[in-house]
Amino acid sequence: MPPPPGPPGPTPPEHGQRHRDGPPRTAGGHGGAYAPDREVPLGGYAALTAGFATGLGFFALGLRKSGRRLPERVPPWDLLVLGTAVYKTSRLVSKSKVAGFVRAPFTRRTEELGAGEVMDEPHGHGARRAVGDLLACPFCLSVWAAGALVCSYAAAPRPTRLLTSGLTAVAISDWLQYAWSFTRDRVEG
């Protein structure tokens, strides 16, 4: 039985063939089966994941060698503040106009969203594209922010509480700004 017809448009290249605008559109030895209609930098994702895991491993070893122990538990209030700080950190890095210099080597601006936020799209190929995907996605970046803030909390809880409280205050302020704007717009018609 023949396969169902594909989407309209040009047929994606087979594994190893070049797409009209450059490098192969597949990564690894997956023969284009993973995402035949677009480039997915699986090797870059694997490298980022390995780097993240290695960083956590080195942190754990360093903490152990220093004689410090991991906290037995994280109090609910600290968890709430950490979670809000992770949210705000990932939004600041991935969406704020001011942090565009961090994303610029890996992304291109596609849209102004308002409230100081922008939409960036990853560009490039391979590892560069993988980093662009990470930096343009607040959900993806939140894992990295959580890793950094939780490690900081384990190593130095008091300064981390201060930092995360500041980020939480900014997140609360953002929501108050949105509430004010919504209320003003409703009242003024």
mmCIF file of C-alpha atoms in Angstrom:
data_model
loop_
_atom_site.group_PDB
_atom_site.id
_atom_site.type_symbol
_atom_site.label_atom_id
_atom_site.label_comp_id
_atom_site.label_asym_id
_atom_site.label_seq_id
_atom_site.Cartn_x
_atom_site.Cartn_y
_atom_site.Cartn_z
ATOM 1 C CA MET A 1 0.000 0.000 0.000
ATOM 2 C CA PRO A 2 1.522 3.380 -0.962
ATOM 3 C CA PRO A 3 2.108 5.992 1.771
ATOM 4 C CA PRO A 4 -0.485 8.774 2.085
ATOM 5 C CA PRO A 5 0.225 11.909 0.082
ATOM 6 C CA GLY A 6 2.410 14.468 1.825
ATOM 7 C CA PRO A 7 1.719 18.151 2.303
ATOM 8 C CA PRO A 8 1.633 20.342 -0.779
ATOM 9 C CA GLY A 9 4.891 21.954 -1.826
ATOM 10 C CA PRO A 10 8.367 20.723 -2.588
ATOM 11 C CA THR A 11 9.380 17.279 -1.445
ATOM 12 C CA PRO A 12 11.923 17.420 1.368
ATOM 13 C CA PRO A 13 15.388 16.147 0.467
ATOM 14 C CA GLU A 14 16.448 12.655 1.426
ATOM 15 C CA HIS A 15 19.002 12.240 4.207
ATOM 16 C CA GLY A 16 22.350 13.614 3.130
ATOM 17 C CA GLN A 17 20.951 15.628 0.227
ATOM 18 C CA ARG A 18 21.282 19.373 0.419
ATOM 19 C CA HIS A 19 18.235 21.584 0.647
ATOM 20 C CA ARG A 20 18.221 24.491 -1.775
ATOM 21 C CA ASP A 21 19.299 26.904 0.973
ATOM 22 C CA GLY A 22 22.220 24.998 2.376
ATOM 23 C CA PRO A 23 23.007 22.101 4.662
ATOM 24 C CA PRO A 24 21.065 18.888 5.104
ATOM 25 C CA ARG A 25 17.766 19.305 6.884
ATOM 26 C CA THR A 26 18.183 16.309 9.172
ATOM 27 C CA ALA A 27 20.556 15.563 11.997
ATOM 28 C CA GLY A 28 22.188 12.353 13.070
ATOM 29 C CA GLY A 29 21.515 9.089 11.321
ATOM 30 C CA HIS A 30 17.735 9.347 11.330
ATOM 31 C CA GLY A 31 17.346 9.533 7.571
ATOM 32 C CA GLY A 32 14.938 12.448 7.753
ATOM 33 C CA ALA A 33 12.302 10.349 9.509
ATOM 34 C CA TYR A 34 12.301 12.459 12.682
ATOM 35 C CA ALA A 35 11.232 15.747 11.050
ATOM 36 C CA PRO A 36 11.380 15.436 7.273
ATOM 37 C CA ASP A 37 9.983 18.911 6.604
ATOM 38 C CA ARG A 38 12.436 20.963 8.682
ATOM 39 C CA GLU A 39 15.879 20.985 10.219
ATOM 40 C CA VAL A 40 16.021 19.642 13.742
ATOM 41 C CA PRO A 41 19.516 19.957 15.245
ATOM 42 C CA LEU A 42 19.427 16.747 17.263
ATOM 43 C CA GLY A 43 23.213 16.738 17.659
ATOM 44 C CA GLY A 44 23.099 20.277 19.051
ATOM 45 C CA TYR A 45 20.284 19.331 21.426
ATOM 46 C CA ALA A 46 22.304 16.326 22.581
ATOM 47 C CA ALA A 47 25.347 18.541 23.208
ATOM 48 C CA LEU A 48 23.262 21.044 25.194
ATOM 49 C CA THR A 49 21.707 18.256 27.248
ATOM 50 C CA ALA A 50 25.119 16.704 27.898
ATOM 51 C CA GLY A 51 26.481 20.109 28.953
ATOM 52 C CA PHE A 52 23.555 20.653 31.319
ATOM 53 C CA ALA A 53 23.925 17.202 32.879
ATOM 54 C CA THR A 54 27.703 17.616 33.163
ATOM 55 C CA GLY A 55 27.265 20.984 34.874
ATOM 56 C CA LEU A 56 24.877 19.466 37.403
ATOM 57 C CA GLY A 57 27.294 16.587 37.978
ATOM 58 C CA PHE A 58 30.227 18.938 38.612
ATOM 59 C CA PHE A 59 28.077 20.993 40.948
ATOM 60 C CA ALA A 60 27.098 17.888 42.943
ATOM 61 C CA LEU A 61 30.743 16.766 43.153
ATOM 62 C CA GLY A 62 31.870 20.224 44.222
ATOM 63 C CA LEU A 63 29.184 20.439 46.862
ATOM 64 C CA ARG A 64 30.153 17.021 48.197
ATOM 65 C CA LYS A 65 33.884 17.828 48.280
ATOM 66 C CA SER A 66 33.153 21.080 50.137
ATOM 67 C CA GLY A 67 31.450 19.101 52.905
ATOM 68 C CA ARG A 68 28.138 20.871 52.413
ATOM 69 C CA ARG A 69 25.001 18.808 52.236
ATOM 70 C CA LEU A 70 21.923 19.230 50.115
ATOM 71 C CA PRO A 71 18.926 20.628 51.955
ATOM 72 C CA GLU A 72 16.724 17.907 53.448
ATOM 73 C CA ARG A 73 13.677 19.672 52.018
ATOM 74 C CA VAL A 74 12.664 22.885 50.319
ATOM 75 C CA PRO A 75 9.976 24.742 52.266
ATOM 76 C CA PRO A 76 6.815 25.445 50.251
ATOM 77 C CA TRP A 77 7.338 29.215 50.382
ATOM 78 C CA ASP A 78 10.882 28.870 48.998
ATOM 79 C CA LEU A 79 9.565 26.576 46.276
ATOM 80 C CA LEU A 80 6.921 29.127 45.296
ATOM 81 C CA VAL A 81 9.479 31.946 45.180
ATOM 82 C CA LEU A 82 11.978 29.756 43.266
ATOM 83 C CA GLY A 83 9.289 28.776 40.759
ATOM 84 C CA THR A 84 8.269 32.388 40.186
ATOM 85 C CA ALA A 85 11.918 33.405 39.814
ATOM 86 C CA VAL A 86 12.479 30.620 37.261
ATOM 87 C CA TYR A 87 9.466 31.885 35.303
ATOM 88 C CA LYS A 88 10.729 35.474 35.359
ATOM 89 C CA THR A 89 14.332 34.545 34.546
ATOM 90 C CA SER A 90 13.308 32.495 31.523
ATOM 91 C CA ARG A 91 11.022 35.310 30.297
ATOM 92 C CA LEU A 92 13.729 37.948 30.773
ATOM 93 C CA VAL A 93 16.349 35.988 28.853
ATOM 94 C CA SER A 94 14.067 34.722 26.075
ATOM 95 C CA LYS A 95 11.679 37.636 25.522
ATOM 96 C CA SER A 96 12.955 40.955 26.873
ATOM 97 C CA LYS A 97 14.218 43.595 24.448
ATOM 98 C CA VAL A 98 17.128 44.391 26.735
ATOM 99 C CA ALA A 99 18.446 40.802 26.725
ATOM 100 C CA GLY A 100 18.431 40.756 22.921
ATOM 101 C CA PHE A 101 22.239 41.019 22.929
ATOM 102 C CA VAL A 102 22.381 37.532 24.502
ATOM 103 C CA ARG A 103 20.122 36.037 21.817
ATOM 104 C CA ALA A 104 21.412 38.031 18.816
ATOM 105 C CA PRO A 105 24.149 35.589 17.681
ATOM 106 C CA PHE A 106 21.580 32.774 17.592
ATOM 107 C CA THR A 107 18.230 34.395 16.748
ATOM 108 C CA ARG A 108 16.591 37.052 14.581
ATOM 109 C CA ARG A 109 13.895 39.454 15.769
ATOM 110 C CA THR A 110 10.558 38.729 14.113
ATOM 111 C CA GLU A 111 8.022 40.724 16.097
ATOM 112 C CA GLU A 112 7.511 43.311 18.853
ATOM 113 C CA LEU A 113 5.016 41.913 21.365
ATOM 114 C CA GLY A 114 4.491 44.899 23.629
ATOM 115 C CA ALA A 115 5.270 45.313 27.341
ATOM 116 C CA GLY A 116 8.976 45.262 26.505
ATOM 117 C CA GLU A 117 8.851 41.782 24.999
ATOM 118 C CA VAL A 118 9.828 40.571 21.544
ATOM 119 C CA MET A 119 9.532 37.409 19.491
ATOM 120 C CA ASP A 120 12.822 36.024 18.216
ATOM 121 C CA GLU A 121 13.237 33.134 15.824
ATOM 122 C CA PRO A 122 16.262 30.827 15.908
ATOM 123 C CA HIS A 123 18.563 30.878 12.897
ATOM 124 C CA GLY A 124 21.636 29.051 11.719
ATOM 125 C CA HIS A 125 22.314 25.352 11.603
ATOM 126 C CA GLY A 126 23.534 22.642 13.951
ATOM 127 C CA ALA A 127 24.675 23.732 17.409
ATOM 128 C CA ARG A 128 24.006 27.396 16.645
ATOM 129 C CA ARG A 129 20.404 26.570 15.776
ATOM 130 C CA ALA A 130 20.048 24.436 18.921
ATOM 131 C CA VAL A 131 21.232 27.321 21.118
ATOM 132 C CA GLY A 132 18.834 29.640 19.255
ATOM 133 C CA ASP A 133 15.975 27.233 19.915
ATOM 134 C CA LEU A 134 16.880 27.211 23.605
ATOM 135 C CA LEU A 135 17.239 30.989 23.955
ATOM 136 C CA ALA A 136 14.017 31.787 22.078
ATOM 137 C CA CYS A 137 11.862 29.405 24.144
ATOM 138 C CA PRO A 138 10.961 30.430 27.707
ATOM 139 C CA PHE A 139 9.670 26.919 28.441
ATOM 140 C CA CYS A 140 12.949 25.326 27.293
ATOM 141 C CA LEU A 141 15.045 27.928 29.080
ATOM 142 C CA SER A 142 13.134 27.472 32.335
ATOM 143 C CA VAL A 143 14.829 24.086 32.863
ATOM 144 C CA TRP A 144 18.221 25.788 32.718
ATOM 145 C CA ALA A 145 17.078 28.639 34.970
ATOM 146 C CA ALA A 146 15.697 26.121 37.459
ATOM 147 C CA GLY A 147 18.958 24.188 37.410
ATOM 148 C CA ALA A 148 20.992 27.326 38.089
ATOM 149 C CA LEU A 149 18.712 28.678 40.808
ATOM 150 C CA VAL A 150 18.290 25.334 42.579
ATOM 151 C CA CYS A 151 22.067 24.785 42.576
ATOM 152 C CA SER A 152 22.509 28.300 43.925
ATOM 153 C CA TYR A 153 19.863 27.607 46.588
ATOM 154 C CA ALA A 154 21.660 24.421 47.629
ATOM 155 C CA ALA A 155 25.045 26.152 47.859
ATOM 156 C CA ALA A 156 24.004 29.531 49.261
ATOM 157 C CA PRO A 157 20.371 29.647 50.359
ATOM 158 C CA ARG A 158 20.298 33.137 51.887
ATOM 159 C CA PRO A 159 21.660 35.096 48.896
ATOM 160 C CA THR A 160 19.585 32.927 46.569
ATOM 161 C CA ARG A 161 16.438 33.739 48.543
ATOM 162 C CA LEU A 162 17.264 37.423 48.139
ATOM 163 C CA LEU A 163 17.845 37.062 44.386
ATOM 164 C CA THR A 164 14.726 34.960 43.836
ATOM 165 C CA SER A 165 12.663 37.326 45.969
ATOM 166 C CA GLY A 166 13.754 40.179 43.716
ATOM 167 C CA LEU A 167 12.811 38.259 40.571
ATOM 168 C CA THR A 168 9.502 37.283 42.155
ATOM 169 C CA ALA A 169 8.823 40.935 42.975
ATOM 170 C CA VAL A 170 9.421 41.814 39.313
ATOM 171 C CA ALA A 171 7.011 39.061 38.192
ATOM 172 C CA ILE A 172 4.348 40.323 40.623
ATOM 173 C CA SER A 173 4.936 43.859 39.372
ATOM 174 C CA ASP A 174 4.438 42.670 35.783
ATOM 175 C CA TRP A 175 1.084 41.119 36.668
ATOM 176 C CA LEU A 176 0.035 44.270 38.524
ATOM 177 C CA GLN A 177 0.973 46.320 35.437
ATOM 178 C CA TYR A 178 -1.194 44.044 33.274
ATOM 179 C CA ALA A 179 -4.067 44.262 35.803
ATOM 180 C CA TRP A 180 -3.795 48.056 35.855
ATOM 181 C CA SER A 181 -3.774 48.262 32.048
ATOM 182 C CA PHE A 182 -6.739 45.887 31.804
ATOM 183 C CA THR A 183 -8.709 47.864 34.414
ATOM 184 C CA ARG A 184 -7.877 51.207 32.776
ATOM 185 C CA ASP A 185 -8.922 49.912 29.352
ATOM 186 C CA ARG A 186 -12.209 48.585 30.775
ATOM 187 C CA VAL A 187 -12.999 51.862 32.550
ATOM 188 C CA GLU A 188 -12.053 54.086 29.612
ATOM 189 C CA GLY A 189 -13.969 51.937 27.211
#
